[in-house]
């Protein structure tokens, strides 16, 4: 394979080298968080975390573990940089992104460190393309201080049922209200639009509800415009966990299976629009 | 009101609502003793549709006797409740429609699989009763066929086509696109289909008439009829009288009433150049005489009973024909608006105008009505108490 011949010679100069036989295992999951141009990449020996933020109120993270990559070499404890995510995705799909079975784009992503561009070697059908994308100083992602000990309510739903609800949500509503309660209505999504209000209720004993752990009744509203991008992650996922903490902050965690059946995670954090207890 | 629709009927209800949305922007809801009536009308009041669902359509149907409830709401809001027809079939078990008097909302609750419940509380406005007055059983020409026949016919016309003309003889029906006389004839494409009477389940012609109406508004009903497989009936009389298309089964009845171009005999008399009307082309479709064919195409209306004939009985035909240009302003369809420029000569009536359907009872008269001089009109101001259907 042409890409591997380069690894011996210049392995020393790169702080991060990550290879994938199928670039879609990275590009598909990145599409689920592309609502802003710039993404913060943070690599540790555990794997790659890509963060996108919107106005300090919404944060999306995609986690791709080291095991997903065919090669994942990192020289420091942590490597971080910021790139234009749209450009990166364009490069990953440079061969047209066709889904002919058996044909995939191979990727080798290399980074020399601070000040250097992110280099992508992409190969398909014997054709190799080299892309160099300028990197920026990574911004510090907002710490939403969402810890599992502070979680008041948690449910895990099969994505199938939520997908339908999200596709039907009344977009004339400025907010999406989420009610979680140990009693009726258990788990409710509400919208308040031009023609009236709408509620989607999921009972705790539904077979779509894999886990139901609600300790107290909470109703929180979130800006619809902030949550809209999460539908991309929902579309890719098979399960989603919805958690709220005592402040009303929302955490959505999506379990995504890639082309090879491996598991990756996408997580969305969102601040409440107003607090209602 | 309080009613429950089960299983497959939810999809039928949804399809009816979607087809009504092709007519107008508002849905008129009127729960009656004999069933739930859902109606819609277009802005120029030249197309009207009504679906009546009998109490048997529902697994529960309760109407509060005494105060009659009538409302109208934006049809888009109701469509949003039944957004995805495919998923309706797969996931919805029942639909509960209930009037929430306290909050002034009409509540649609969809009970879906896996315990999921979708509740839509829609706001509405009180409205007057909307009922076009027509008596299809008195019309001269009646046809019935599987909707497939009409769908296949209509398929040959472009989706943008506004008006279509249907002409009949004892054994044949011709359907052709209606082309403006003033338009550029050389650029117009004329399409005509001929259907034989044996393609219909029922073909009864008493008058060899031609009627021209707007096809677009009909397409909604065609989609509904095709998906439910119910036979479609078509009724029409003379030009100017509406054409009625309906689907019926034991638990529902849908009627689409479309205004037709009126037969302007006054104009014909004044304008000799238009010539005598020729009958529809002979049965032999292989007639190579292009000239006579084009002459037949040129006439927009076929001979029918004269518009200035004796007034028809009140009960049977209460559609008004406006004979004067002044009154015709209010009956114009949006697509005809460009013709306003041509009516500079107030003495000369327009050579085409769609009639507004006559609506019975309590709709307030249009503001223009009172200011227009009205002469030689066949308006039949039926009693407001009349409840003719």
GROMACS .gro file of C-alpha atoms in nm, chain B residues 157-340:
model
  184
  434UNK     CA    1  -5.136   1.685  -1.932
  435UNK     CA    2  -4.853   1.883  -1.776
  436UNK     CA    3  -4.885   1.951  -1.403
  437UNK     CA    4  -4.888   2.321  -1.476
  438UNK     CA    5  -5.198   2.297  -1.693
  439UNK     CA    6  -5.472   2.508  -1.547
  440UNK     CA    7  -5.784   2.436  -1.742
  441UNK     CA    8  -5.919   2.137  -1.919
  442UNK     CA    9  -6.228   2.093  -2.135
  443UNK     CA   10  -6.441   1.784  -2.125
  444UNK     CA   11  -6.685   1.725  -2.410
  445UNK     CA   12  -6.925   1.437  -2.446
  446UNK     CA   13  -7.135   1.269  -2.706
  447UNK     CA   14  -7.349   0.959  -2.665
  448UNK     CA   15  -7.056   0.722  -2.692
  449UNK     CA   16  -6.747   0.928  -2.630
  450UNK     CA   17  -6.578   1.166  -2.392
  451UNK     CA   18  -6.306   1.401  -2.507
  452UNK     CA   19  -6.066   1.560  -2.267
  453UNK     CA   20  -5.845   1.836  -2.396
  454UNK     CA   21  -5.644   2.121  -2.258
  455UNK     CA   22  -5.806   2.459  -2.278
  456UNK     CA   23  -5.610   2.718  -2.470
  457UNK     CA   24  -5.673   3.091  -2.452
  458UNK     CA   25  -5.802   3.235  -2.779
  459UNK     CA   26  -5.593   3.545  -2.737
  460UNK     CA   27  -5.282   3.346  -2.673
  461UNK     CA   28  -5.022   3.262  -2.930
  462UNK     CA   29  -5.191   2.975  -3.107
  463UNK     CA   30  -4.880   2.863  -3.290
  464UNK     CA   31  -4.690   2.800  -2.970
  465UNK     CA   32  -4.970   2.625  -2.790
  466UNK     CA   33  -4.961   2.248  -2.765
  467UNK     CA   34  -5.299   2.090  -2.791
  468UNK     CA   35  -5.357   1.756  -2.636
  469UNK     CA   36  -5.680   1.567  -2.667
  470UNK     CA   37  -5.777   1.229  -2.537
  471UNK     CA   38  -6.079   1.034  -2.634
  472UNK     CA   39  -6.240   0.788  -2.398
  473UNK     CA   40  -6.500   0.538  -2.507
  474UNK     CA   41  -6.813   0.483  -2.305
  475UNK     CA   42  -6.722   0.121  -2.237
  476UNK     CA   43  -6.416   0.232  -2.041
  477UNK     CA   44  -6.654   0.365  -1.781
  478UNK     CA   45  -6.862   0.169  -1.536
  479UNK     CA   46  -7.147   0.407  -1.601
  480UNK     CA   47  -7.184   0.650  -1.888
  481UNK     CA   48  -7.508   0.842  -1.915
  482UNK     CA   49  -7.525   1.143  -2.144
  483UNK     CA   50  -7.838   1.350  -2.182
  484UNK     CA   51  -7.685   1.665  -2.322
  485UNK     CA   52  -7.387   1.691  -2.553
  486UNK     CA   53  -7.210   1.951  -2.353
  487UNK     CA   54  -6.858   2.076  -2.309
  488UNK     CA   55  -6.740   2.208  -1.981
  489UNK     CA   56  -6.411   2.376  -1.896
  490UNK     CA   57  -6.278   2.373  -1.545
  491UNK     CA   58  -5.959   2.395  -1.350
  492UNK     CA   59  -5.770   2.069  -1.346
  493UNK     CA   60  -5.522   2.152  -1.073
  494UNK     CA   61  -5.782   2.156  -0.803
  495UNK     CA   62  -5.908   1.819  -0.909
  496UNK     CA   63  -5.577   1.645  -0.871
  497UNK     CA   64  -5.615   1.630  -0.495
  498UNK     CA   65  -5.926   1.417  -0.530
  499UNK     CA   66  -5.761   1.196  -0.789
  500UNK     CA   67  -5.480   1.116  -0.552
  501UNK     CA   68  -5.727   1.034  -0.279
  502UNK     CA   69  -5.948   0.820  -0.500
  503UNK     CA   70  -5.659   0.629  -0.648
  504UNK     CA   71  -5.509   0.543  -0.315
  505UNK     CA   72  -5.840   0.428  -0.171
  506UNK     CA   73  -5.947   0.257  -0.493
  507UNK     CA   74  -6.297   0.397  -0.467
  508UNK     CA   75  -6.484   0.451  -0.793
  509UNK     CA   76  -6.515   0.812  -0.898
  510UNK     CA   77  -6.832   0.969  -1.027
  511UNK     CA   78  -6.848   1.280  -1.240
  512UNK     CA   79  -7.154   1.495  -1.287
  513UNK     CA   80  -7.196   1.795  -1.507
  514UNK     CA   81  -7.461   1.989  -1.682
  515UNK     CA   82  -7.435   2.293  -1.901
  516UNK     CA   83  -7.132   2.522  -1.912
  517UNK     CA   84  -7.148   2.761  -1.622
  518UNK     CA   85  -7.297   2.496  -1.403
  519UNK     CA   86  -7.036   2.334  -1.180
  520UNK     CA   87  -6.882   1.997  -1.241
  521UNK     CA   88  -6.897   1.765  -0.944
  522UNK     CA   89  -6.663   1.478  -0.884
  523UNK     CA   90  -6.728   1.245  -0.602
  524UNK     CA   91  -6.615   0.931  -0.431
  525UNK     CA   92  -6.844   0.736  -0.210
  526UNK     CA   93  -6.836   0.433   0.004
  527UNK     CA   94  -7.047   0.315   0.293
  528UNK     CA   95  -6.878   0.536   0.550
  529UNK     CA   96  -6.753   0.837   0.362
  530UNK     CA   97  -6.845   1.070   0.083
  531UNK     CA   98  -6.617   1.317  -0.086
  532UNK     CA   99  -6.740   1.585  -0.327
  533UNK     CA  100  -6.524   1.818  -0.524
  534UNK     CA  101  -6.727   2.095  -0.685
  535UNK     CA  102  -6.551   2.302  -0.948
  536UNK     CA  103  -6.690   2.601  -1.131
  537UNK     CA  104  -6.691   2.587  -1.507
  538UNK     CA  105  -6.652   2.854  -1.771
  539UNK     CA  106  -6.986   3.006  -1.845
  540UNK     CA  107  -7.146   2.991  -2.185
  541UNK     CA  108  -7.155   3.356  -2.293
  542UNK     CA  109  -7.426   3.358  -2.555
  543UNK     CA  110  -7.458   3.739  -2.552
  544UNK     CA  111  -7.102   3.768  -2.660
  545UNK     CA  112  -7.152   3.510  -2.927
  546UNK     CA  113  -7.437   3.702  -3.079
  547UNK     CA  114  -7.239   4.023  -3.091
  548UNK     CA  115  -6.933   3.873  -3.241
  549UNK     CA  116  -7.019   3.709  -3.570
  550UNK     CA  117  -6.660   3.626  -3.647
  551UNK     CA  118  -6.660   3.353  -3.391
  552UNK     CA  119  -6.885   3.158  -3.620
  553UNK     CA  120  -7.122   2.880  -3.547
  554UNK     CA  121  -7.015   2.619  -3.302
  555UNK     CA  122  -6.916   2.293  -3.454
  556UNK     CA  123  -6.998   1.966  -3.283
  557UNK     CA  124  -6.716   1.761  -3.133
  558UNK     CA  125  -6.501   1.580  -3.390
  559UNK     CA  126  -6.660   1.270  -3.540
  560UNK     CA  127  -6.589   0.930  -3.400
  561UNK     CA  128  -6.329   0.856  -3.662
  562UNK     CA  129  -6.024   0.993  -3.492
  563UNK     CA  130  -5.811   0.930  -3.799
  564UNK     CA  131  -5.983   1.219  -3.976
  565UNK     CA  132  -5.704   1.394  -4.159
  566UNK     CA  133  -5.889   1.714  -4.217
  567UNK     CA  134  -5.670   1.942  -4.008
  568UNK     CA  135  -5.874   2.251  -4.084
  569UNK     CA  136  -6.198   2.122  -3.949
  570UNK     CA  137  -6.012   1.980  -3.657
  571UNK     CA  138  -5.861   2.317  -3.572
  572UNK     CA  139  -6.195   2.488  -3.606
  573UNK     CA  140  -6.336   2.241  -3.357
  574UNK     CA  141  -6.043   2.318  -3.126
  575UNK     CA  142  -6.098   2.690  -3.163
  576UNK     CA  143  -6.432   2.697  -2.993
  577UNK     CA  144  -6.409   2.701  -2.621
  578UNK     CA  145  -6.765   2.598  -2.560
  579UNK     CA  146  -6.982   2.347  -2.736
  580UNK     CA  147  -7.349   2.410  -2.798
  581UNK     CA  148  -7.551   2.381  -2.490
  582UNK     CA  149  -7.875   2.523  -2.361
  583UNK     CA  150  -7.882   2.895  -2.406
  584UNK     CA  151  -7.780   3.092  -2.102
  585UNK     CA  152  -8.073   3.323  -2.144
  586UNK     CA  153  -8.320   3.036  -2.137
  587UNK     CA  154  -8.589   3.002  -1.875
  588UNK     CA  155  -8.457   3.013  -1.523
  589UNK     CA  156  -8.402   2.667  -1.385
  590UNK     CA  157  -8.588   2.561  -1.076
  591UNK     CA  158  -8.454   2.693  -0.750
  592UNK     CA  159  -8.382   2.363  -0.592
  593UNK     CA  160  -8.218   2.201  -0.888
  594UNK     CA  161  -7.969   2.457  -1.003
  595UNK     CA  162  -7.862   2.738  -0.785
  596UNK     CA  163  -7.540   2.835  -0.953
  597UNK     CA  164  -7.531   3.194  -1.074
  598UNK     CA  165  -7.411   3.299  -1.416
  599UNK     CA  166  -7.288   3.650  -1.434
  600UNK     CA  167  -7.361   3.800  -1.770
  601UNK     CA  168  -7.215   4.142  -1.721
  602UNK     CA  169  -6.853   4.245  -1.719
  603UNK     CA  170  -6.898   4.442  -1.403
  604UNK     CA  171  -7.020   4.150  -1.201
  605UNK     CA  172  -6.759   3.927  -1.358
  606UNK     CA  173  -6.477   4.098  -1.174
  607UNK     CA  174  -6.547   3.920  -0.856
  608UNK     CA  175  -6.576   3.580  -1.013
  609UNK     CA  176  -6.234   3.582  -1.173
  610UNK     CA  177  -5.987   3.310  -1.090
  611UNK     CA  178  -5.634   3.422  -1.007
  612UNK     CA  179  -5.510   3.282  -1.334
  613UNK     CA  180  -5.745   3.502  -1.528
  614UNK     CA  181  -5.631   3.821  -1.366
  615UNK     CA  182  -5.431   3.927  -1.665
  616UNK     CA  183  -5.756   3.962  -1.851
  617UNK     CA  184  -5.856   4.258  -1.641
   0.00000   0.00000   0.00000
